[in-house]
CSV table of C-alpha atoms in Angstrom, one decimal:
chain,number,residue,atom,x,y,z
A,20,UNK,CA,2.7,-9.3,-52.6
A,21,UNK,CA,4.1,-12.6,-54.0
A,22,UNK,CA,3.3,-14.1,-57.2
A,23,UNK,CA,3.9,-17.5,-58.8
A,24,UNK,CA,3.9,-17.8,-62.5
A,25,UNK,CA,2.6,-21.1,-63.0
A,26,UNK,CA,2.8,-23.4,-66.5
A,27,UNK,CA,4.2,-24.7,-69.5
A,28,UNK,CA,8.0,-25.9,-69.5
A,29,UNK,CA,11.7,-25.4,-69.7
A,30,UNK,CA,13.8,-24.7,-71.7
A,31,UNK,CA,12.4,-21.4,-72.8
A,32,UNK,CA,11.6,-21.8,-76.4
A,33,UNK,CA,8.1,-21.0,-77.1
A,34,UNK,CA,6.0,-17.9,-76.6
A,35,UNK,CA,4.4,-18.4,-73.9
A,36,UNK,CA,7.4,-19.8,-71.7
A,37,UNK,CA,9.1,-16.7,-72.5
A,38,UNK,CA,6.1,-14.7,-71.5
A,39,UNK,CA,6.3,-16.0,-68.4
A,40,UNK,CA,10.3,-15.9,-68.1
A,41,UNK,CA,10.2,-12.4,-68.9
A,42,UNK,CA,7.5,-11.4,-66.4
A,43,UNK,CA,9.2,-13.3,-63.7
A,44,UNK,CA,12.7,-11.7,-64.1
A,45,UNK,CA,11.2,-8.0,-64.7
A,46,UNK,CA,9.4,-8.5,-61.4
A,47,UNK,CA,12.4,-9.5,-60.0
A,48,UNK,CA,14.2,-6.4,-61.1
A,49,UNK,CA,11.5,-4.4,-59.5
A,50,UNK,CA,12.2,-6.5,-56.2
A,51,UNK,CA,9.0,-7.9,-56.1
A,52,UNK,CA,8.6,-11.5,-55.2
A,53,UNK,CA,8.0,-13.5,-58.2
A,54,UNK,CA,8.6,-17.1,-58.6
A,55,UNK,CA,8.0,-19.5,-61.8
A,56,UNK,CA,6.9,-23.2,-61.6
A,57,UNK,CA,7.2,-25.1,-65.1
A,58,UNK,CA,7.6,-28.6,-66.1
A,59,UNK,CA,10.8,-30.2,-67.5
A,60,UNK,CA,11.7,-33.7,-69.4
A,61,UNK,CA,14.7,-35.9,-68.0
A,62,UNK,CA,16.3,-35.7,-70.8
A,63,UNK,CA,16.2,-31.6,-70.9
A,64,UNK,CA,19.2,-29.9,-72.4
A,65,UNK,CA,20.2,-27.1,-70.1
A,66,UNK,CA,20.3,-23.3,-71.4
A,67,UNK,CA,24.0,-22.3,-70.9
A,68,UNK,CA,22.6,-18.6,-70.0
A,69,UNK,CA,20.8,-20.3,-66.8
A,70,UNK,CA,23.2,-23.0,-66.2
A,71,UNK,CA,25.0,-20.8,-63.5
A,72,UNK,CA,22.0,-20.3,-61.4
A,73,UNK,CA,21.2,-24.1,-61.5
A,74,UNK,CA,20.5,-26.0,-58.5
A,75,UNK,CA,18.7,-29.4,-58.2
A,76,UNK,CA,16.0,-29.4,-55.4
A,77,UNK,CA,13.8,-32.8,-54.6
A,78,UNK,CA,14.3,-33.7,-58.3
A,79,UNK,CA,13.9,-30.2,-59.7
A,80,UNK,CA,16.0,-27.6,-61.1
A,81,UNK,CA,15.8,-24.4,-59.4
A,82,UNK,CA,17.2,-21.3,-61.1
A,83,UNK,CA,17.8,-18.1,-58.9
A,84,UNK,CA,16.9,-14.7,-60.8
A,85,UNK,CA,18.3,-12.5,-58.0
A,86,UNK,CA,17.2,-12.0,-54.5
A,87,UNK,CA,14.5,-14.7,-53.3
A,88,UNK,CA,12.8,-15.0,-56.7
A,89,UNK,CA,13.6,-18.6,-58.2
A,90,UNK,CA,12.2,-20.7,-61.4
A,91,UNK,CA,11.4,-24.1,-60.4
A,92,UNK,CA,11.3,-27.0,-62.7
A,93,UNK,CA,9.0,-30.0,-61.8
A,94,UNK,CA,10.3,-33.3,-63.4
A,95,UNK,CA,7.9,-34.6,-66.0
A,96,UNK,CA,7.5,-38.0,-67.4
A,97,UNK,CA,6.8,-37.4,-70.4
A,98,UNK,CA,5.5,-34.6,-73.3
A,99,UNK,CA,1.8,-35.8,-75.2
A,100,UNK,CA,-0.1,-33.4,-77.6
A,101,UNK,CA,2.3,-30.2,-76.7
A,102,UNK,CA,1.4,-31.3,-72.7
A,103,UNK,CA,3.9,-32.3,-70.2
A,104,UNK,CA,2.5,-34.6,-67.7
A,105,UNK,CA,4.2,-34.0,-64.4
A,106,UNK,CA,2.6,-35.3,-61.2
A,107,UNK,CA,5.4,-33.8,-59.7
A,108,UNK,CA,4.2,-30.2,-60.5
A,109,UNK,CA,0.9,-31.3,-58.8
A,110,UNK,CA,2.5,-32.5,-55.5
A,111,UNK,CA,5.0,-28.9,-55.5
A,112,UNK,CA,2.1,-26.7,-56.3
A,113,UNK,CA,0.2,-28.4,-53.3
A,114,UNK,CA,3.3,-27.8,-51.2
A,115,UNK,CA,3.8,-24.4,-51.7
A,116,UNK,CA,0.8,-22.4,-53.2
A,117,UNK,CA,0.2,-21.3,-49.7
A,118,UNK,CA,3.0,-18.8,-50.0
A,119,UNK,CA,2.0,-16.9,-52.8
A,120,UNK,CA,-0.8,-13.9,-52.9
A,121,UNK,CA,-1.7,-14.7,-56.6
A,122,UNK,CA,-1.2,-17.3,-59.0
A,123,UNK,CA,-0.6,-16.3,-62.8
A,124,UNK,CA,-1.4,-19.3,-64.9
A,125,UNK,CA,-0.5,-19.5,-68.5
A,126,UNK,CA,-3.5,-21.1,-70.9
A,127,UNK,CA,-3.3,-23.7,-72.8
A,128,UNK,CA,-1.0,-25.9,-70.4
A,129,UNK,CA,-3.7,-28.8,-69.1
A,130,UNK,CA,-1.0,-29.9,-66.7
A,131,UNK,CA,-0.9,-26.4,-64.8
A,132,UNK,CA,-4.7,-26.0,-64.8
A,133,UNK,CA,-5.2,-29.6,-63.3
A,134,UNK,CA,-2.3,-28.7,-60.8
A,135,UNK,CA,-4.0,-25.7,-59.7
A,136,UNK,CA,-7.4,-27.6,-59.5
A,137,UNK,CA,-5.7,-30.5,-56.9
A,138,UNK,CA,-3.7,-27.9,-54.9
A,139,UNK,CA,-6.4,-26.7,-53.0
A,140,UNK,CA,-5.3,-23.0,-53.4
A,141,UNK,CA,-7.7,-20.4,-52.0
A,142,UNK,CA,-6.0,-17.0,-53.1
A,143,UNK,CA,-6.2,-15.0,-56.3
A,144,UNK,CA,-6.1,-15.9,-59.8
A,145,UNK,CA,-4.8,-14.5,-63.0
A,146,UNK,CA,-5.4,-16.5,-66.2
A,147,UNK,CA,-3.6,-15.6,-68.9
A,148,UNK,CA,-4.9,-16.6,-72.4
A,149,UNK,CA,-2.8,-17.0,-75.0
A,150,UNK,CA,-4.6,-18.6,-77.3
A,151,UNK,CA,-7.6,-21.3,-77.8
A,152,UNK,CA,-6.5,-24.9,-78.2
A,153,UNK,CA,-7.2,-25.2,-82.1
A,154,UNK,CA,-5.2,-28.5,-83.1
A,155,UNK,CA,-5.6,-31.1,-80.4
A,156,UNK,CA,-9.2,-31.7,-80.9
A,157,UNK,CA,-8.9,-35.0,-79.1
A,158,UNK,CA,-7.4,-33.1,-76.1
A,159,UNK,CA,-9.7,-30.4,-76.1
A,160,UNK,CA,-12.6,-32.7,-75.3
A,161,UNK,CA,-11.0,-34.0,-72.3
A,162,UNK,CA,-9.9,-30.8,-71.0
A,163,UNK,CA,-12.7,-28.6,-71.6
A,164,UNK,CA,-14.8,-29.5,-68.2
A,165,UNK,CA,-11.3,-28.0,-66.4
A,166,UNK,CA,-11.0,-25.2,-68.7
A,167,UNK,CA,-14.5,-24.4,-68.0
A,168,UNK,CA,-13.6,-24.5,-64.2
A,169,UNK,CA,-10.4,-22.4,-64.6
A,170,UNK,CA,-12.6,-19.6,-66.4
A,171,UNK,CA,-14.9,-19.6,-63.8
A,172,UNK,CA,-12.3,-19.5,-61.2
A,173,UNK,CA,-10.1,-16.4,-62.6
A,174,UNK,CA,-10.5,-13.3,-61.2
A,175,UNK,CA,-9.1,-11.9,-63.9
A,176,UNK,CA,-8.5,-13.2,-67.5
A,177,UNK,CA,-5.9,-11.1,-69.5
A,178,UNK,CA,-5.3,-11.5,-73.3
A,179,UNK,CA,-2.3,-10.3,-75.8
A,180,UNK,CA,-4.9,-8.9,-77.9
A,181,UNK,CA,-8.5,-7.7,-78.0
A,182,UNK,CA,-9.3,-9.6,-80.9
A,183,UNK,CA,-8.8,-12.7,-79.0
A,184,UNK,CA,-10.6,-11.7,-76.1
A,185,UNK,CA,-13.6,-10.5,-78.0
A,186,UNK,CA,-13.5,-13.7,-80.4
A,187,UNK,CA,-12.4,-16.6,-78.3
A,188,UNK,CA,-16.0,-19.3,-78.5
A,189,UNK,CA,-14.5,-19.9,-74.8
A,190,UNK,CA,-14.5,-16.2,-73.6
A,191,UNK,CA,-17.5,-14.7,-75.5
A,192,UNK,CA,-20.0,-14.9,-72.2
A,193,UNK,CA,-17.1,-13.7,-69.6
A,194,UNK,CA,-18.3,-10.2,-68.2
A,195,UNK,CA,-16.6,-7.3,-69.8
A,196,UNK,CA,-14.9,-6.2,-66.3
A,197,UNK,CA,-13.1,-9.3,-65.7
A,198,UNK,CA,-11.0,-9.3,-68.8
A,199,UNK,CA,-7.8,-7.1,-69.5
A,200,UNK,CA,-6.0,-6.9,-72.5
A,201,UNK,CA,-1.9,-7.0,-72.2
A,202,UNK,CA,0.1,-6.7,-75.0
A,203,UNK,CA,2.8,-9.3,-75.0
A,204,UNK,CA,6.3,-6.9,-74.4
A,205,UNK,CA,10.1,-7.7,-75.4
A,206,UNK,CA,13.4,-5.6,-75.3
A,207,UNK,CA,14.7,-4.8,-78.3
A,208,UNK,CA,16.6,-7.3,-80.4
A,209,UNK,CA,20.4,-6.4,-80.0
A,210,UNK,CA,22.5,-5.2,-82.4
A,211,UNK,CA,25.6,-6.8,-83.5
A,212,UNK,CA,27.1,-4.3,-86.7
A,213,UNK,CA,29.9,-6.9,-87.7
A,214,UNK,CA,27.5,-10.3,-87.6
A,215,UNK,CA,24.8,-8.0,-89.7
A,216,UNK,CA,27.4,-6.5,-92.0
A,217,UNK,CA,28.5,-10.0,-93.0
A,218,UNK,CA,24.8,-11.2,-93.8
A,219,UNK,CA,24.4,-8.0,-95.9
A,220,UNK,CA,28.2,-9.0,-97.6
A,221,UNK,CA,26.9,-12.7,-98.0
A,222,UNK,CA,23.7,-11.6,-99.9
A,223,UNK,CA,24.9,-8.5,-101.4
A,224,UNK,CA,22.3,-7.1,-104.2
A,225,UNK,CA,19.3,-9.2,-103.0
A,226,UNK,CA,16.5,-7.7,-101.1
A,227,UNK,CA,16.1,-10.0,-98.1
A,228,UNK,CA,12.9,-10.8,-97.0
A,229,UNK,CA,13.0,-13.2,-93.8
A,230,UNK,CA,10.8,-15.5,-91.4
A,231,UNK,CA,11.2,-17.1,-88.5
A,232,UNK,CA,9.3,-19.9,-86.7
A,233,UNK,CA,9.1,-23.5,-86.3
A,234,UNK,CA,8.1,-25.6,-89.5
A,235,UNK,CA,4.9,-26.8,-89.0
A,236,UNK,CA,1.8,-26.5,-90.9
A,237,UNK,CA,-0.2,-23.5,-89.3
A,238,UNK,CA,3.1,-21.2,-90.2
A,239,UNK,CA,1.7,-21.3,-93.8
A,240,UNK,CA,5.9,-21.3,-95.3
A,241,UNK,CA,4.3,-23.3,-98.2
A,242,UNK,CA,2.4,-20.1,-99.3
A,243,UNK,CA,5.7,-17.8,-98.8
A,244,UNK,CA,7.7,-20.7,-100.7
A,245,UNK,CA,5.2,-20.2,-103.5
A,246,UNK,CA,5.0,-16.5,-103.4
A,247,UNK,CA,8.6,-16.7,-103.9
A,248,UNK,CA,7.9,-17.6,-107.6
A,249,UNK,CA,6.5,-14.2,-108.2
A,250,UNK,CA,9.2,-12.4,-106.7
A,251,UNK,CA,11.9,-10.7,-108.9
A,252,UNK,CA,15.5,-12.3,-109.1
A,253,UNK,CA,16.9,-9.6,-107.0
A,254,UNK,CA,14.5,-11.0,-104.1
A,255,UNK,CA,15.4,-13.6,-101.5
A,256,UNK,CA,13.2,-15.7,-98.8
A,257,UNK,CA,15.6,-16.8,-96.0
A,258,UNK,CA,13.1,-19.1,-93.8
A,259,UNK,CA,14.5,-19.7,-90.3
A,260,UNK,CA,13.8,-22.5,-87.7
A,261,UNK,CA,13.1,-26.5,-88.1
A,262,UNK,CA,10.2,-28.6,-87.4
A,263,UNK,CA,8.7,-31.7,-88.6
A,264,UNK,CA,8.1,-30.0,-92.1
A,265,UNK,CA,11.5,-29.1,-92.7
A,266,UNK,CA,12.1,-31.7,-95.4
A,267,UNK,CA,8.9,-31.2,-97.0
A,268,UNK,CA,9.5,-27.6,-97.6
A,269,UNK,CA,13.3,-28.0,-98.7
A,270,UNK,CA,11.4,-30.4,-101.6
A,271,UNK,CA,9.1,-27.9,-102.5
A,272,UNK,CA,11.7,-25.2,-102.9
A,273,UNK,CA,13.4,-28.1,-105.2
A,274,UNK,CA,10.4,-29.0,-107.1
A,275,UNK,CA,9.4,-25.1,-107.9
A,276,UNK,CA,12.9,-24.9,-109.2
A,277,UNK,CA,13.3,-21.9,-106.7
A,278,UNK,CA,16.5,-22.6,-105.0
A,279,UNK,CA,17.8,-19.5,-106.0
A,280,UNK,CA,15.4,-17.5,-104.7
A,281,UNK,CA,14.5,-19.3,-100.7
A,282,UNK,CA,17.0,-20.6,-98.5
A,283,UNK,CA,16.0,-22.7,-95.7
A,284,UNK,CA,18.2,-22.0,-92.8
A,285,UNK,CA,17.2,-24.3,-90.4
A,286,UNK,CA,17.9,-23.8,-86.4
A,287,UNK,CA,19.2,-20.5,-86.2
A,288,UNK,CA,21.3,-19.3,-82.8
A,289,UNK,CA,19.6,-16.1,-81.0
A,290,UNK,CA,23.1,-14.4,-82.9
A,291,UNK,CA,22.4,-15.3,-86.1
A,292,UNK,CA,18.8,-14.7,-86.1
A,293,UNK,CA,19.5,-11.6,-84.4
A,294,UNK,CA,21.5,-10.4,-87.3
A,295,UNK,CA,18.8,-11.7,-90.0
A,296,UNK,CA,16.2,-9.2,-88.3
A,297,UNK,CA,18.3,-5.9,-88.7
A,298,UNK,CA,19.6,-7.0,-92.4
A,299,UNK,CA,16.3,-7.6,-93.9
A,300,UNK,CA,14.2,-5.3,-95.7
A,301,UNK,CA,10.8,-7.0,-94.9
A,302,UNK,CA,9.7,-9.4,-92.3
A,303,UNK,CA,6.8,-11.9,-93.3
A,304,UNK,CA,4.8,-14.0,-90.9
A,305,UNK,CA,2.4,-16.2,-93.4
A,306,UNK,CA,0.4,-18.1,-91.3
A,307,UNK,CA,-2.9,-19.6,-91.6
A,308,UNK,CA,-4.5,-20.9,-88.8
A,309,UNK,CA,-5.7,-19.3,-85.2
A,310,UNK,CA,-3.0,-21.1,-83.3
A,311,UNK,CA,-0.6,-18.4,-84.5
A,312,UNK,CA,-2.7,-15.9,-81.8
A,313,UNK,CA,-0.1,-13.2,-81.7
A,314,UNK,CA,3.4,-13.8,-83.4
A,315,UNK,CA,6.2,-12.5,-81.2
A,316,UNK,CA,8.4,-12.3,-84.2
A,317,UNK,CA,6.2,-9.6,-85.4
A,318,UNK,CA,7.6,-7.5,-82.4
A,319,UNK,CA,10.7,-8.6,-83.0
A,320,UNK,CA,11.1,-7.1,-86.4
A,321,UNK,CA,9.4,-3.9,-85.4
A,322,UNK,CA,11.9,-3.4,-82.7
A,323,UNK,CA,14.4,-2.9,-85.2
A,324,UNK,CA,12.3,-0.9,-87.4
A,325,UNK,CA,11.2,-3.4,-90.3
A,326,UNK,CA,8.0,-3.3,-92.4
A,327,UNK,CA,6.0,-6.2,-92.1
A,328,UNK,CA,3.6,-8.3,-94.3
A,329,UNK,CA,1.5,-10.8,-92.0
A,330,UNK,CA,-2.2,-12.4,-92.6
A,331,UNK,CA,-5.4,-12.0,-91.8
A,332,UNK,CA,-6.1,-15.1,-89.6
A,333,UNK,CA,-10.0,-15.1,-88.6
A,334,UNK,CA,-10.2,-14.7,-84.7
A,335,UNK,CA,-6.6,-14.2,-84.3
A,336,UNK,CA,-4.5,-11.2,-83.3
A,337,UNK,CA,-1.8,-11.6,-85.8
A,338,UNK,CA,-3.3,-8.8,-87.6
A,339,UNK,CA,-3.7,-6.3,-84.9
A,340,UNK,CA,-0.2,-6.6,-84.2
A,341,UNK,CA,0.7,-5.5,-87.2
A,342,UNK,CA,-1.4,-2.6,-87.9
A,343,UNK,CA,-1.9,-2.6,-91.8
A,344,UNK,CA,-1.1,0.8,-92.9
A,345,UNK,CA,1.3,1.7,-90.6
A,346,UNK,CA,3.6,-1.1,-89.4
A,347,UNK,CA,3.0,-2.8,-92.7
A,348,UNK,CA,0.2,-4.6,-94.7
A,349,UNK,CA,-1.9,-7.4,-94.3
A,350,UNK,CA,-3.2,-10.0,-96.7
A,351,UNK,CA,-5.7,-12.6,-97.1
A,352,UNK,CA,-4.5,-16.1,-95.5
A,353,UNK,CA,-3.5,-18.9,-98.0
A,354,UNK,CA,-2.8,-16.1,-100.9
A,355,UNK,CA,0.7,-16.7,-102.6
A,356,UNK,CA,-0.1,-13.8,-104.8
A,357,UNK,CA,-0.8,-11.3,-102.4
A,358,UNK,CA,2.1,-12.1,-100.1
A,359,UNK,CA,4.4,-11.1,-103.3
A,360,UNK,CA,2.4,-8.3,-104.3
A,361,UNK,CA,2.3,-6.9,-100.2
A,362,UNK,CA,6.4,-7.8,-100.2
A,363,UNK,CA,6.8,-5.8,-103.5
A,364,UNK,CA,4.7,-2.6,-102.5
A,365,UNK,CA,6.6,-2.1,-99.8
A,366,UNK,CA,10.2,-2.7,-101.2
A,367,UNK,CA,9.6,-0.8,-104.5
A,368,UNK,CA,8.3,2.6,-103.1
A,369,UNK,CA,10.9,4.1,-101.1
A,370,UNK,CA,8.6,6.4,-99.3
A,371,UNK,CA,6.1,3.9,-98.4
A,372,UNK,CA,9.1,1.7,-97.1
A,373,UNK,CA,10.3,4.4,-94.9
A,374,UNK,CA,7.0,5.3,-93.6
A,375,UNK,CA,6.2,1.6,-92.7
A,376,UNK,CA,9.6,1.1,-91.0
A,377,UNK,CA,8.8,4.3,-88.7
A,378,UNK,CA,5.7,3.1,-88.1
A,379,UNK,CA,6.9,-0.4,-87.2
A,380,UNK,CA,9.4,1.3,-84.9
A,381,UNK,CA,7.3,3.5,-83.0
A,382,UNK,CA,4.1,1.0,-82.6
A,383,UNK,CA,6.9,-0.9,-80.8
A,384,UNK,CA,7.9,1.8,-78.5
A,385,UNK,CA,4.1,2.8,-77.8
A,386,UNK,CA,2.7,-1.1,-77.1
A,387,UNK,CA,5.1,-4.1,-77.3
A,388,UNK,CA,7.9,-3.0,-74.7
A,389,UNK,CA,8.9,-5.2,-71.7
A,390,UNK,CA,8.6,-2.7,-69.7
A,391,UNK,CA,4.9,-1.4,-70.7
A,392,UNK,CA,3.9,-5.5,-70.5
A,393,UNK,CA,5.6,-5.5,-66.9
A,394,UNK,CA,4.2,-2.3,-65.4
A,395,UNK,CA,0.5,-3.6,-66.7
A,396,UNK,CA,0.6,-6.7,-64.9
A,397,UNK,CA,1.9,-5.5,-61.8
A,398,UNK,CA,-1.2,-3.2,-62.0
A,399,UNK,CA,-3.6,-5.9,-62.2
A,400,UNK,CA,-2.2,-7.6,-59.3
A,401,UNK,CA,-2.3,-4.3,-57.4
A,402,UNK,CA,-5.8,-3.7,-58.0
A,403,UNK,CA,-6.7,-7.5,-57.5
A,404,UNK,CA,-5.2,-7.3,-53.8
A,405,UNK,CA,-6.7,-4.1,-53.2
A,406,UNK,CA,-10.1,-5.3,-54.2
């Protein structure tokens, strides 16, 4: 059995890329041949954790994951509407596709889909449906015929939550026997006691409410900022991440005169983010659009035993990941008051806090570990090749 993970881009930043990388690396550790093909821009910034494995082959970056397992990065010309334009991906896939028993393509990624369509590949295909294309309406109109082909071509369609598989308008007519649920899994967020202690000392006497992600409209950070107005003075909302709306959010904090209650932290290193996950009282995901299909940051917080407050986004799996009344609370979208009250309900009832903290960690252990995700993918591959 030899697998190829196909789609998205390097460096590893977003959730889809991380899932691809983790599956590839996880199978490599099991000595199962699994490569990854993605795209990379010419002005890429090499992630130093990968640099020791860097090689150049025909203009591509190649990272050895141990044994014969390799991550191939085909050069891209530009990035448009969140999609890499990489003719090289097509030529590379046409050359290597015959070497693989299964190609596991990650959606949404029109470039990967086009490459698969033009590759002439005849083997088994697993389609990993991470989310619908929601914001890029123009791109979706162009991509729809190719997307329909991909859905029909796939032997198995994998969803990260049962909600998304059931609610996606593009998958409703797919037979149930063709669909599988494989929740995203991660390794526990590392614990560095000295760094956590440093954060706690800096914000001594404050209840830390943490969130992390790109500062973009669908994340709903404006509602969390507004929610801070309704929180007592000993609460502090820390928003980690950068993005096109960062300056706007900073201005909003200033206009509302709540700089003592909200800090925009900007880009965080992994070490700083990990310390905040462990130091916070509650993690909040205030997203407002179905573009937020899962919310990997939720399971990062769960691995630290943190109660969650998330939103009830129609058709999204976010509120499935955070099981209401078990790992935390889910509230209506775009409701700052509801966010503030859920945060206070958890923080101001010690028994409830401990229940949600314990429930959060247990839900992570039972549903969202990296090993569970890799084992479930491997089971799908084995069943496909035995069929």
